XYZ file of C-alpha atoms in Angstrom:
772
model
C 4.444 19.764 22.661
C 4.698 17.687 19.312
C 6.677 14.342 19.848
C 9.414 13.632 17.181
C 9.300 10.585 15.213
C 12.201 7.963 14.909
C 15.126 9.604 12.951
C 16.510 6.458 11.573
C 15.076 4.427 8.500
C 15.487 0.982 9.427
C 16.507 -1.577 6.911
C 13.607 -3.636 5.577
C 15.381 -6.517 3.737
C 16.522 -8.746 6.508
C 13.246 -10.018 8.203
C 13.329 -12.957 10.547
C 10.804 -15.684 10.040
C 9.128 -18.185 12.180
C 6.158 -20.351 12.465
C 2.903 -18.891 11.187
C 0.413 -18.332 14.066
C -3.003 -20.203 14.024
C -5.172 -17.768 15.951
C -5.835 -14.042 15.558
C -6.269 -11.229 18.161
C -6.185 -12.080 21.887
C -3.650 -10.591 24.271
C -0.998 -9.820 21.663
C -3.567 -7.616 19.749
C -4.286 -5.663 23.023
C -0.543 -5.330 23.687
C 0.394 -4.211 20.309
C -2.563 -1.690 20.145
C -1.534 -0.101 23.481
C 1.969 0.248 22.365
C 1.276 1.947 19.097
C -1.400 4.232 20.457
C 0.696 5.335 23.367
C 3.701 5.985 21.062
C 1.722 8.151 18.723
C -0.800 9.814 20.833
C 0.190 9.568 24.398
C -1.869 7.091 26.594
C -4.543 9.515 28.079
C -5.126 11.049 24.832
C -5.248 7.444 23.291
C -7.827 6.228 25.678
C -10.044 9.124 25.142
C -9.920 8.920 21.388
C -10.147 5.348 20.937
C -13.499 5.216 23.067
C -15.194 7.593 20.314
C -14.055 5.222 17.428
C -17.146 3.787 15.665
C -19.605 5.097 18.395
C -22.843 6.468 17.512
C -21.770 9.939 18.564
C -18.187 9.541 17.720
C -15.996 9.282 14.534
C -15.867 6.577 11.911
C -12.722 4.580 11.629
C -10.414 5.874 8.835
C -9.508 2.197 8.006
C -11.749 -0.387 6.551
C -15.463 -0.174 5.752
C -16.726 -2.984 7.911
C -19.963 -1.828 9.457
C -20.891 -1.114 12.975
C -23.231 -3.582 14.912
C -26.622 -2.338 16.189
C -25.381 -2.183 19.639
C -21.755 -1.036 19.762
C -19.414 -2.329 22.464
C -17.392 0.108 24.646
C -14.298 -0.629 22.584
C -15.828 -0.897 19.023
C -12.318 -1.199 17.176
C -9.852 -3.546 16.257
C -6.011 -3.620 16.367
C -5.674 -2.271 12.929
C -8.271 0.408 13.273
C -6.525 1.673 16.308
C -3.255 1.993 14.393
C -5.114 3.811 11.725
C -6.494 6.238 14.434
C -2.997 6.466 16.214
C -1.349 7.412 12.746
C -3.885 10.083 12.226
C -4.262 11.482 15.717
C -0.410 11.393 16.320
C 1.190 14.278 18.402
C 4.028 14.303 15.647
C 3.921 17.284 13.188
C 5.548 18.087 10.052
C 5.937 21.710 9.339
C 8.032 24.005 7.228
C 11.106 23.426 9.061
C 10.873 19.630 8.249
C 10.872 20.706 4.547
C 13.543 23.118 5.030
C 15.772 20.336 6.501
C 15.042 17.703 3.926
C 15.307 18.059 0.096
C 12.967 16.257 -2.130
C 15.935 14.171 -3.251
C 16.700 13.189 0.437
C 12.878 12.316 1.015
C 12.831 10.245 -2.176
C 15.517 7.920 -0.593
C 13.366 7.249 2.473
C 10.950 4.422 2.896
C 7.195 4.778 3.086
C 7.234 3.719 6.632
C 9.731 6.537 7.620
C 7.885 9.155 5.537
C 4.599 8.063 7.325
C 6.060 8.001 10.930
C 7.187 11.735 10.660
C 3.408 13.023 11.582
C 0.695 15.320 10.471
C 1.286 17.919 7.830
C 0.384 21.526 8.921
C 1.212 24.024 6.069
C 0.590 24.161 2.222
C 3.911 23.347 0.675
C 4.978 24.216 -3.021
C 7.813 22.645 -4.977
C 8.673 25.086 -7.776
C 9.984 23.942 -11.117
C 13.614 23.314 -10.564
C 13.611 23.769 -6.876
C 15.182 21.175 -4.505
C 13.102 21.815 -1.406
C 9.259 22.380 -0.790
C 8.558 25.875 0.661
C 5.571 27.069 2.564
C 2.983 29.483 0.933
C -0.476 30.783 2.011
C -3.654 28.879 1.339
C -4.989 31.783 -0.709
C -1.764 31.537 -2.727
C -2.003 27.688 -2.860
C -5.407 27.545 -4.078
C -4.940 30.379 -6.691
C -2.035 28.577 -8.197
C -4.229 25.507 -8.799
C -7.196 27.662 -10.028
C -4.804 29.353 -12.566
C -3.472 26.086 -13.784
C -6.854 24.560 -14.445
C -8.175 27.589 -16.292
C -5.087 27.691 -18.500
C -5.762 24.097 -19.623
C -6.837 23.849 -23.264
C -9.232 21.119 -22.309
C -10.726 20.162 -18.947
C -9.983 16.621 -19.848
C -6.391 17.543 -19.445
C -6.969 17.346 -15.682
C -7.721 14.323 -13.572
C -9.204 14.179 -10.135
C -8.247 11.179 -7.928
C -10.152 10.141 -4.964
C -9.008 8.003 -1.986
C -11.510 5.762 -0.075
C -11.555 7.877 3.237
C -13.135 10.939 1.728
C -16.558 11.892 3.094
C -19.756 11.771 1.320
C -19.954 15.584 1.512
C -16.315 15.976 0.185
C -17.014 13.374 -2.397
C -20.131 14.941 -3.768
C -18.629 18.501 -3.872
C -15.641 17.098 -5.470
C -17.229 15.296 -8.421
C -19.625 18.417 -8.769
C -16.582 20.618 -9.247
C -14.840 18.367 -11.738
C -18.298 18.095 -13.705
C -18.693 21.959 -13.606
C -15.266 22.182 -14.872
C -16.175 19.879 -17.680
C -14.651 16.442 -17.108
C -15.546 12.922 -15.919
C -11.995 12.215 -15.101
C -12.555 10.955 -11.630
C -10.232 8.033 -11.047
C -10.565 6.367 -7.740
C -9.248 3.598 -5.576
C -12.303 1.315 -6.458
C -10.636 1.091 -9.827
C -7.830 -0.810 -8.268
C -9.970 -3.183 -5.774
C -13.661 -3.744 -6.317
C -14.185 -2.484 -9.634
C -14.582 -6.004 -10.884
C -17.201 -6.575 -8.267
C -19.315 -3.643 -9.237
C -19.074 -4.623 -12.954
C -20.291 -8.095 -12.419
C -23.041 -7.196 -9.895
C -24.473 -4.395 -12.113
C -24.653 -6.918 -14.886
C -26.140 -9.541 -13.069
C -28.164 -8.134 -10.244
C -28.409 -4.460 -11.236
C -26.636 -2.906 -8.118
C -23.038 -2.755 -8.019
C -22.992 -3.362 -4.190
C -23.400 -6.224 -1.669
C -26.908 -7.429 -0.986
C -26.397 -8.356 2.802
C -26.652 -6.522 6.242
C -24.681 -7.452 9.298
C -27.411 -9.215 10.621
C -27.685 -11.637 7.648
C -24.438 -13.006 8.633
C -26.056 -14.138 11.977
C -28.811 -15.886 10.156
C -26.852 -17.704 7.323
C -26.449 -21.580 7.447
C -23.205 -21.330 5.428
C -20.863 -18.425 4.881
C -17.991 -18.814 2.143
C -15.200 -16.513 2.606
C -13.080 -16.416 -0.635
C -10.135 -14.574 -1.362
C -10.175 -12.588 1.691
C -7.968 -12.276 5.017
C -10.278 -10.494 7.336
C -7.897 -11.135 10.303
C -5.559 -8.357 8.792
C -7.707 -6.504 6.516
C -11.218 -6.128 8.233
C -10.517 -7.641 11.691
C -13.885 -6.663 13.095
C -15.387 -9.123 10.716
C -14.052 -11.995 13.025
C -16.569 -10.870 15.764
C -19.251 -11.325 13.118
C -18.109 -14.710 12.069
C -17.682 -15.565 15.736
C -21.382 -14.578 16.346
C -22.493 -16.308 13.291
C -20.561 -19.579 14.355
C -22.429 -19.386 17.683
C -25.918 -19.154 15.895
C -25.104 -22.318 13.975
C -23.364 -21.079 10.741
C -20.829 -23.175 8.957
C -17.697 -21.184 7.699
C -15.732 -22.318 4.649
C -12.474 -20.556 3.687
C -11.137 -20.502 0.200
C -7.594 -19.010 -0.075
C -4.166 -19.868 -1.274
C -2.676 -19.061 1.992
C -3.855 -20.338 5.449
C -4.790 -17.142 7.520
C -4.752 -17.018 11.382
C -7.678 -14.880 11.606
C -9.893 -17.464 9.711
C -8.553 -20.449 11.607
C -9.276 -19.215 15.147
C -10.330 -16.026 16.780
C -9.344 -14.974 20.250
C -11.821 -12.197 20.928
C -10.030 -9.620 23.084
C -13.299 -8.476 24.426
C -14.134 -11.700 25.955
C -12.484 -14.095 28.743
C -12.741 -17.059 26.328
C -10.619 -15.053 23.991
C -8.136 -13.689 26.414
C -7.456 -16.564 28.534
C -9.275 -19.515 26.566
C -8.833 -20.955 23.337
C -11.040 -18.583 21.410
C -13.400 -19.753 18.836
C -12.439 -21.958 15.730
C -13.987 -20.148 12.620
C -13.371 -22.207 9.516
C -15.018 -25.690 9.321
C -13.662 -26.334 5.921
C -10.548 -24.860 4.402
C -9.922 -25.058 0.673
C -6.380 -24.141 -0.263
C -6.889 -22.999 -3.860
C -4.477 -22.167 -6.556
C -4.443 -18.400 -7.296
C -7.032 -17.636 -9.735
C -8.785 -20.993 -9.423
C -12.100 -19.521 -7.991
C -14.145 -19.245 -11.238
C -13.335 -23.108 -11.866
C -14.338 -23.986 -8.163
C -17.712 -22.194 -8.285
C -18.438 -23.615 -11.951
C -17.815 -27.135 -10.474
C -20.116 -26.459 -7.505
C -22.919 -25.182 -10.035
C -22.429 -28.421 -12.107
C -22.847 -30.595 -8.962
C -25.870 -28.683 -8.084
C -27.444 -29.351 -11.684
C -26.696 -32.938 -11.603
C -28.239 -33.270 -7.973
C -31.302 -31.581 -9.298
C -31.412 -34.080 -12.008
C -31.402 -36.953 -9.592
C -33.921 -35.449 -7.312
C -36.027 -32.950 -9.344
C -37.649 -30.111 -7.424
C -35.451 -30.643 -4.355
C -32.345 -28.742 -5.170
C -32.661 -25.727 -7.139
C -35.161 -22.782 -6.212
C -37.353 -23.258 -9.278
C -39.944 -20.649 -8.382
C -37.261 -18.064 -7.928
C -35.521 -18.965 -11.078
C -38.766 -18.717 -13.136
C -40.316 -15.584 -11.779
C -36.987 -13.572 -11.128
C -34.216 -15.009 -13.417
C -33.123 -14.823 -16.919
C -30.593 -16.878 -18.943
C -30.811 -20.010 -16.941
C -30.986 -22.497 -20.056
C -27.731 -20.971 -21.534
C -26.017 -21.053 -18.264
C -26.861 -24.492 -17.404
C -25.838 -25.807 -20.784
C -22.406 -24.143 -20.496
C -21.915 -25.530 -16.887
C -22.798 -29.001 -18.000
C -19.815 -28.836 -20.311
C -17.503 -28.462 -17.489
C -14.413 -30.552 -17.668
C -13.150 -31.974 -14.324
C -9.617 -32.159 -15.524
C -9.654 -28.249 -16.179
C -11.187 -27.855 -12.741
C -8.391 -29.750 -11.116
C -5.802 -27.821 -12.923
C -7.212 -24.589 -12.399
C -8.019 -25.282 -8.580
C -5.432 -27.723 -7.431
C -8.139 -29.190 -5.146
C -8.963 -32.911 -4.772
C -12.446 -33.942 -5.741
C -13.125 -34.962 -2.017
C -12.847 -31.348 -1.062
C -15.092 -30.019 -3.611
C -17.593 -32.766 -2.975
C -17.444 -32.029 0.758
C -18.211 -28.224 0.028
C -21.067 -29.309 -2.284
C -22.758 -31.399 0.401
C -22.505 -28.307 2.772
C -24.272 -26.233 0.175
C -27.082 -28.875 -0.192
C -27.869 -28.716 3.445
C -27.844 -25.076 3.594
C -30.998 -23.155 2.947
C -29.266 -19.693 3.310
C -25.709 -18.977 2.078
C -23.472 -15.894 1.738
C -20.488 -15.569 -0.190
C -17.845 -12.878 0.958
C -14.871 -12.105 -0.957
C -12.294 -9.354 -1.425
C -9.156 -8.802 -3.603
C -8.389 -12.323 -3.980
C -11.192 -12.562 -6.443
C -11.237 -9.039 -8.047
C -7.649 -8.799 -9.208
C -7.269 -11.392 -12.028
C -7.835 -10.840 -15.766
C -10.881 -13.174 -15.306
C -12.147 -11.493 -12.083
C -15.644 -10.276 -13.714
C -16.617 -13.709 -14.917
C -15.472 -15.275 -11.507
C -17.770 -12.848 -9.559
C -20.661 -13.588 -12.167
C -20.085 -17.321 -11.480
C -20.467 -16.602 -7.836
C -23.847 -14.934 -8.581
C -24.760 -17.843 -10.669
C -24.139 -20.194 -7.696
C -26.283 -17.990 -5.350
C -29.111 -17.517 -7.931
C -29.495 -21.428 -8.361
C -30.818 -21.791 -4.698
C -32.535 -18.457 -4.422
C -29.937 -17.071 -2.144
C -30.520 -13.439 -3.274
C -33.274 -11.273 -1.571
C -33.944 -13.363 1.610
C -32.656 -12.924 5.007
C -29.325 -14.874 5.733
C -28.491 -15.099 2.090
C -26.683 -12.815 -0.498
C -23.519 -11.458 -2.111
C -20.929 -9.903 0.234
C -18.108 -7.910 -1.431
C -16.114 -6.609 1.524
C -14.899 -3.150 0.585
C -11.355 -2.088 1.923
C -11.304 1.671 2.541
C -13.501 3.369 4.942
C -15.902 5.373 2.428
C -14.864 3.761 -0.734
C -18.301 2.660 -1.422
C -19.762 6.041 -0.419
C -17.545 7.913 -2.790
C -18.961 5.952 -5.551
C -22.542 6.528 -4.549
C -21.768 10.338 -4.308
C -20.644 10.222 -8.059
C -17.048 9.623 -7.947
C -16.992 7.472 -11.182
C -15.499 7.998 -14.559
C -18.323 6.343 -16.096
C -21.623 7.818 -14.421
C -25.006 6.870 -15.320
C -27.361 9.120 -17.502
C -29.927 9.274 -14.735
C -27.170 10.507 -12.309
C -25.871 13.156 -14.658
C -29.518 14.310 -15.616
C -30.307 14.697 -11.878
C -26.973 16.434 -11.120
C -27.593 19.005 -13.992
C -31.137 19.424 -13.266
C -30.373 20.522 -9.697
C -27.369 22.774 -10.357
C -28.555 24.194 -13.783
C -25.861 22.927 -15.975
C -24.992 20.397 -18.683
C -22.605 17.861 -17.058
C -20.225 16.188 -19.544
C -21.363 12.834 -20.938
C -18.126 11.386 -22.387
C -16.616 8.671 -20.074
C -13.659 9.787 -18.205
C -10.524 7.987 -17.344
C -10.029 5.363 -14.520
C -6.784 4.950 -12.641
C -5.007 2.930 -15.288
C -6.073 5.197 -18.137
C -5.124 8.058 -16.258
C -1.577 6.741 -15.777
C -1.784 6.189 -19.618
C -2.931 9.809 -20.074
C -0.148 11.294 -17.925
C 2.337 9.068 -19.624
C 1.279 10.171 -23.183
C 1.019 13.848 -22.298
C -2.736 14.084 -22.441
C -3.189 14.679 -18.508
C -1.393 17.834 -17.431
C -2.763 18.470 -14.015
C -3.211 15.543 -11.514
C -5.130 16.317 -8.167
C -5.559 13.757 -5.612
C -8.099 13.978 -2.689
C -6.162 11.900 -0.455
C -4.424 8.470 -0.957
C -0.863 7.611 -2.132
C -1.395 7.273 -5.804
C 2.137 6.458 -6.773
C 2.634 3.739 -4.289
C -0.895 2.349 -4.788
C -0.737 2.085 -8.369
C 0.879 -0.840 -10.690
C 3.855 -0.681 -12.733
C 5.763 1.526 -10.328
C 8.385 2.833 -12.869
C 5.724 3.753 -15.454
C 3.527 5.364 -12.921
C 6.371 7.395 -11.486
C 7.413 8.528 -14.931
C 3.846 9.344 -15.857
C 3.453 11.565 -12.654
C 6.743 13.556 -13.486
C 5.239 14.268 -16.897
C 2.586 16.555 -15.505
C 2.646 20.192 -15.359
C 1.185 20.319 -11.824
C 0.597 17.521 -9.312
C -1.536 18.474 -6.212
C -2.059 16.146 -3.260
C -4.582 16.737 -0.326
C -3.162 14.695 2.450
C -2.882 14.445 6.238
C 0.631 12.749 6.209
C 3.678 12.362 4.161
C 3.971 9.487 1.522
C 5.871 8.350 -1.445
C 3.438 10.451 -3.875
C 4.784 13.784 -2.396
C 8.306 13.032 -3.629
C 7.393 12.032 -7.111
C 6.153 15.242 -8.527
C 5.118 17.057 -11.777
C 7.004 20.270 -12.859
C 5.503 21.907 -10.005
C 3.933 20.202 -6.889
C 1.518 21.336 -4.035
C 0.921 19.564 -0.851
C -2.410 20.571 0.750
C -2.824 19.602 4.476
C -6.215 18.705 5.395
C -8.228 17.803 8.642
C -8.652 14.068 9.435
C -11.542 12.005 10.387
C -10.502 12.419 14.104
C -10.283 16.182 14.109
C -12.874 18.840 14.950
C -14.138 20.515 11.730
C -15.407 23.978 12.757
C -16.898 26.150 9.984
C -18.867 29.343 9.843
C -22.101 27.701 10.901
C -20.429 25.863 13.727
C -18.802 22.208 14.501
C -19.740 19.999 11.280
C -20.364 16.322 10.975
C -19.588 14.215 7.951
C -21.091 10.928 6.625
C -19.924 7.786 5.371
C -21.408 4.482 3.909
C -19.911 1.172 5.085
C -19.489 -1.899 3.142
C -23.165 -2.920 3.511
C -24.839 0.185 2.613
C -25.380 1.836 5.824
C -24.936 5.412 6.104
C -24.144 7.194 9.395
C -22.551 10.339 10.684
C -18.797 11.019 11.938
C -17.867 13.572 14.340
C -14.184 14.344 15.066
C -13.497 15.400 18.436
C -9.529 16.363 18.655
C -8.067 19.806 18.204
C -6.597 19.938 14.638
C -3.009 19.884 14.294
C -2.774 23.609 12.972
C -5.178 26.216 13.594
C -5.771 27.124 9.786
C -5.959 23.768 8.522
C -8.810 23.304 5.898
C -11.116 20.336 5.503
C -11.498 18.581 2.287
C -14.946 20.226 1.768
C -13.403 23.587 2.488
C -10.601 22.895 -0.037
C -12.913 21.862 -2.751
C -15.294 24.778 -2.144
C -12.719 27.473 -2.058
C -10.910 26.105 -5.053
C -14.155 25.809 -7.158
C -15.079 29.267 -6.638
C -11.678 30.516 -7.502
C -11.654 28.294 -10.804
C -15.227 28.745 -11.925
C -15.640 32.231 -11.127
C -18.321 34.366 -9.198
C -21.073 33.822 -11.661
C -20.890 30.051 -11.121
C -24.491 29.091 -9.878
C -23.440 26.526 -7.217
C -23.542 27.884 -3.693
C -19.852 26.916 -2.790
C -19.640 29.262 0.156
C -22.960 27.886 1.644
C -21.593 24.531 1.205
C -18.351 25.294 2.975
C -20.300 27.158 5.863
C -22.413 24.203 6.530
C -22.253 20.597 5.256
C -25.992 20.191 5.802
C -26.485 22.369 2.868
C -24.620 19.647 0.772
C -26.676 17.030 2.269
C -29.862 18.796 1.372
C -28.645 18.971 -2.499
C -27.581 15.148 -2.329
C -31.031 14.396 -1.119
C -32.605 15.880 -4.364
C -29.932 14.314 -6.641
C -29.469 10.696 -5.229
C -32.000 8.141 -4.641
C -32.429 6.904 -0.988
C -30.933 10.001 0.598
C -34.469 11.795 1.150
C -34.502 13.638 4.463
C -30.726 13.061 4.771
C -29.977 15.541 7.413
C -32.588 14.001 9.639
C -31.795 10.450 8.985
C -28.310 10.795 10.070
C -29.344 11.746 13.727
C -30.468 8.126 14.047
C -27.834 6.119 15.943
C -26.508 3.711 13.596
C -27.658 5.707 10.482
C -29.917 4.370 7.828
C -29.758 1.816 5.068
C -29.811 2.674 1.477
C -32.318 1.013 -0.881
C -31.254 -2.185 -2.548
C -33.787 -3.528 -4.913
C -32.502 -7.145 -5.242
C -32.255 -7.446 -1.402
C -35.354 -5.481 -0.416
C -38.015 -6.639 -2.930
C -36.245 -9.036 -5.305
C -36.543 -6.266 -7.811
C -33.533 -6.273 -10.372
C -32.638 -3.111 -12.146
C -30.766 -4.847 -14.901
C -31.223 -4.422 -18.680
C -33.470 -7.257 -18.682
C -35.445 -6.367 -15.616
C -34.247 -9.782 -13.902
C -31.411 -11.426 -12.341
C -29.223 -12.584 -15.012
C -27.374 -16.088 -15.141
C -24.451 -15.618 -17.227
C -22.331 -17.726 -19.506
C -18.657 -17.582 -18.472
C -15.921 -19.285 -20.121
C -13.734 -21.288 -17.447
C -10.256 -20.082 -17.239
C -7.522 -19.564 -15.021
C -3.943 -18.085 -15.090
C -1.661 -20.102 -17.366
C 1.907 -20.345 -15.806
C 4.802 -21.502 -17.990
C 7.169 -24.266 -16.822
C 9.719 -23.073 -14.143
C 7.605 -19.855 -13.377
C 5.389 -18.980 -10.423
C 2.190 -16.999 -9.998
C 2.637 -14.143 -7.573
C 0.127 -12.426 -5.515
C 0.598 -9.037 -3.830
C -0.701 -8.740 -0.297
C -0.618 -6.667 2.827
C 1.356 -7.415 6.046
C -0.442 -7.288 9.537
C 1.380 -3.921 10.285
C 0.051 -2.339 7.053
C -3.142 -0.683 5.727
C -2.987 -0.444 1.955
C 0.036 1.785 1.365
C 0.377 2.987 4.903
C 3.148 0.948 6.991
C 2.561 0.992 10.607
C 5.575 -1.330 11.317
C 7.802 -4.035 9.793
C 6.321 -7.169 11.326
C 3.854 -9.472 9.997
C 2.758 -11.315 13.396
C 0.213 -13.885 12.144
C 2.607 -15.208 9.444
C 5.538 -15.266 11.686
C 7.666 -12.566 10.042
C 9.420 -9.768 11.913
C 11.690 -6.720 11.155
C 11.257 -6.369 7.362
C 9.136 -6.582 4.349
C 11.313 -7.681 1.294
C 10.372 -11.175 1.561
C 8.820 -13.751 -0.841
C 6.641 -16.413 0.531
C 7.239 -19.912 -1.100
C 6.053 -23.441 -0.810
C 9.210 -25.390 0.387
C 8.774 -27.866 -2.393
C 8.944 -24.970 -4.972
C 11.857 -23.476 -3.375
C 13.525 -26.778 -3.634
C 12.427 -27.043 -7.321
C 14.099 -23.788 -8.080
C 17.295 -24.639 -6.181
C 16.568 -22.102 -3.463
C 17.206 -22.368 0.249
C 15.232 -20.512 2.929
C 17.090 -17.010 3.632
C 18.566 -16.993 0.309
C 18.046 -13.517 -1.686
C 16.544 -13.452 -5.087
C 15.139 -11.111 -7.650
C 11.478 -11.386 -8.642
C 11.228 -10.640 -12.490
C 7.711 -10.602 -13.967
C 6.970 -11.746 -17.419
C 4.347 -10.314 -19.600
C 3.513 -10.222 -23.208
C 5.043 -6.857 -23.854
C 8.544 -8.365 -23.395
C 9.489 -5.530 -21.023
C 11.410 -6.878 -17.881
C 10.097 -5.730 -14.535
C 12.390 -6.388 -11.553
C 11.817 -6.215 -7.741
C 15.302 -6.960 -6.440
C 16.753 -8.448 -3.133
C 14.022 -10.425 -1.631
C 14.641 -12.975 0.993
C 13.216 -16.332 0.360
C 10.837 -17.644 3.345
C 9.327 -21.172 3.388
C 5.657 -20.876 3.780
C 2.545 -23.124 3.503
C 1.092 -21.522 0.341
C -0.214 -23.489 -2.587
C 2.320 -25.186 -4.795
C 3.150 -22.937 -7.773
C 2.015 -19.947 -5.921
C 4.079 -17.269 -4.217
C 3.236 -14.089 -2.315
C 5.148 -10.853 -1.428
C 4.066 -7.477 0.042
C 3.002 -4.398 -1.761
C 3.757 -1.639 -2.578
C 7.262 -3.267 -2.884
C 5.945 -5.626 -5.639
C 3.748 -3.175 -7.492
C 6.641 -2.783 -9.850
C 5.947 -6.312 -11.255
C 2.221 -5.608 -12.166
C 2.191 -4.350 -15.732
C -0.006 -1.325 -16.580
C -1.661 -3.204 -19.345
C -2.375 -6.322 -17.409
C -5.852 -5.666 -16.392
C -9.152 -7.482 -15.717
C -11.466 -7.649 -18.509
C -14.314 -5.355 -18.432
C -13.313 -3.640 -15.154
C -9.700 -2.542 -16.184
C -8.487 -3.430 -12.652
C -4.840 -4.449 -12.273
C -4.181 -8.059 -12.171
C -2.175 -7.885 -8.830
C -3.080 -11.273 -7.677
C -1.868 -13.177 -10.700
C 1.488 -12.077 -11.793
C 3.762 -14.569 -13.635
C 7.283 -14.348 -12.059
C 10.681 -16.014 -12.319
C 13.316 -16.010 -9.550
C 16.937 -14.758 -10.499
C 20.119 -14.507 -8.488
C 20.069 -11.342 -6.221
C 21.631 -8.417 -8.097
C 21.796 -5.911 -5.165
C 23.426 -7.965 -2.401
C 24.419 -5.121 -0.572
C 21.520 -2.698 -0.997
C 19.020 -1.515 1.501
C 16.050 -0.792 -1.185
C 13.287 1.646 -0.307
C 9.888 0.194 1.073
C 7.602 2.166 -1.298
């Protein structure tokens, strides 16, 4: 029998605050994992399910993209992975009776937390023009409705096909093929909002827009720099890898505006030392940098390396590597030597002593890895920042050798695989040529719309049909009011989803919810039980096999939805064998193997436990497929966010009870915050300078050159040891503050980590605002 979710929607604007913790995981992680898993799944079912998580013959975690080790542990999951599985494998159900009880207006007043807690969707639901409630309809009618809308468009570019990071390789490949058969490259995805800056910088400098390290490289590194990342909450299994690296002799440096418990100390819950002892200290040196100061830090390190080489020629830089494999060194070096230390201090807020200490660690290290996440990718100057990181690694030959390289840590489970499969608004000619040859058509060549441009297109009436394969587009996107207004301007909005979220109540003229199988569910098609594949953050591809009975007997998989919709839309004469793809996903993999390099013998390779590694020229052979044929040093103007007097620089971030826009609970245990989310973290000195006391309520107002006022009301002030001049608050509550047009140069990624704000008196003292 399905279990009911909580009826009440708790207030989220009165959190309690305590001291931040200084260690992650341990007994509290075990306790919280057990509580959530039992509440959602029931304890026996939870144990059975979690023991299959991230195992060779089990299913891949629907949470983050951290890779599995060569030899998995019996419990190869973290607290937040268990939360993600519990949310998907829940016994709670949302069927037609739920939508009959709740109008869209009612649901729109609920928090994202409450919506997510209701359970798994079971039936296609339609919101007709002018209707107050969603009503059920058959799969045939639902898919035909979408097909009819698409066929009635004047131009296929009036449709946009969004993809979340949890879509399988097979579904992603079929999805992009459908969109391109229709005639558009409008394939925005969640990469546009997170690691697009990484891909842009890495393609230019190294020729491959992915990381160059495997998990084993972390265990061989001398020095690991973790910049702009909080693995304790966002990629908790990374802590196990850092612990192993430490025991192998690595030094770990953390660069972040906030001290994070997971990087301070790790209490591994799978070891006696972690459960009853003090755990493992991870960070040897913590640089508490100002938001957006990372470009200046790596520029300073590069200058120090050049000066050290001047003093001891031939002993610091890897001259052979630079001469044989790199271009642009002289221009880069000339720019680096013009570095002004006053500018470095202003941008980073760091004392000389810390930068020099890090420089000494670099000089002592032969093998260096730099890991980063959103803290580096969501600024206007993010692409130059990551290019400067690459400069830093190239100077000492730290690309293409064991224990060294670039390590952008992807957030969502298959966001990297989706891009590999062709989910990209700006595909290469080589990919389109191969796709067209395989399926006997001429793919569209004009670049499509990314996330930001899709919102602009909907706003301006150019995009009339929005189709989302997973995700929570409305809550994940910047400039919330603009995004919601844009979505409401569509003729039809369609969301393929496992659970309710905010995007289901911000609709076009008509709206469809298409429920789908999750990663944990058995997927039975005409040819029998199916498996899907995913690519982790380090380019390993492996199979995932769901084991649970689906929440409803006629639930369709993402692959089935795409294939059935494609046939209805494109007609019986379309040459793609959509029925064969639907019947057996191995047929899709056979075609992928002929289109995308590295996937040869795909169906055979995925039977190997742990999967297989995709080729990576810079890592494998020091071959760099850039426009120059070499690894490119780059010249990057040193810049940092400018904050006017009396203003603060805000970063949006996750709580520990959160994964992207999915809210598991109302606590942020490691930061000492419980029972709420509308909270702004301020350095006590900044709070005093603004005349604020802890516990006081304020409005956050962002300032942008367009002159438009964007306001997030009713946030509780909490003293927190963040860098002076820098504040932090949770998203999606603060996405309203990120202007649509404030994006990173080159990548067009929203600048969610550098929002200039002012603090004003609370305008909603008696409100209980929605949490997104």
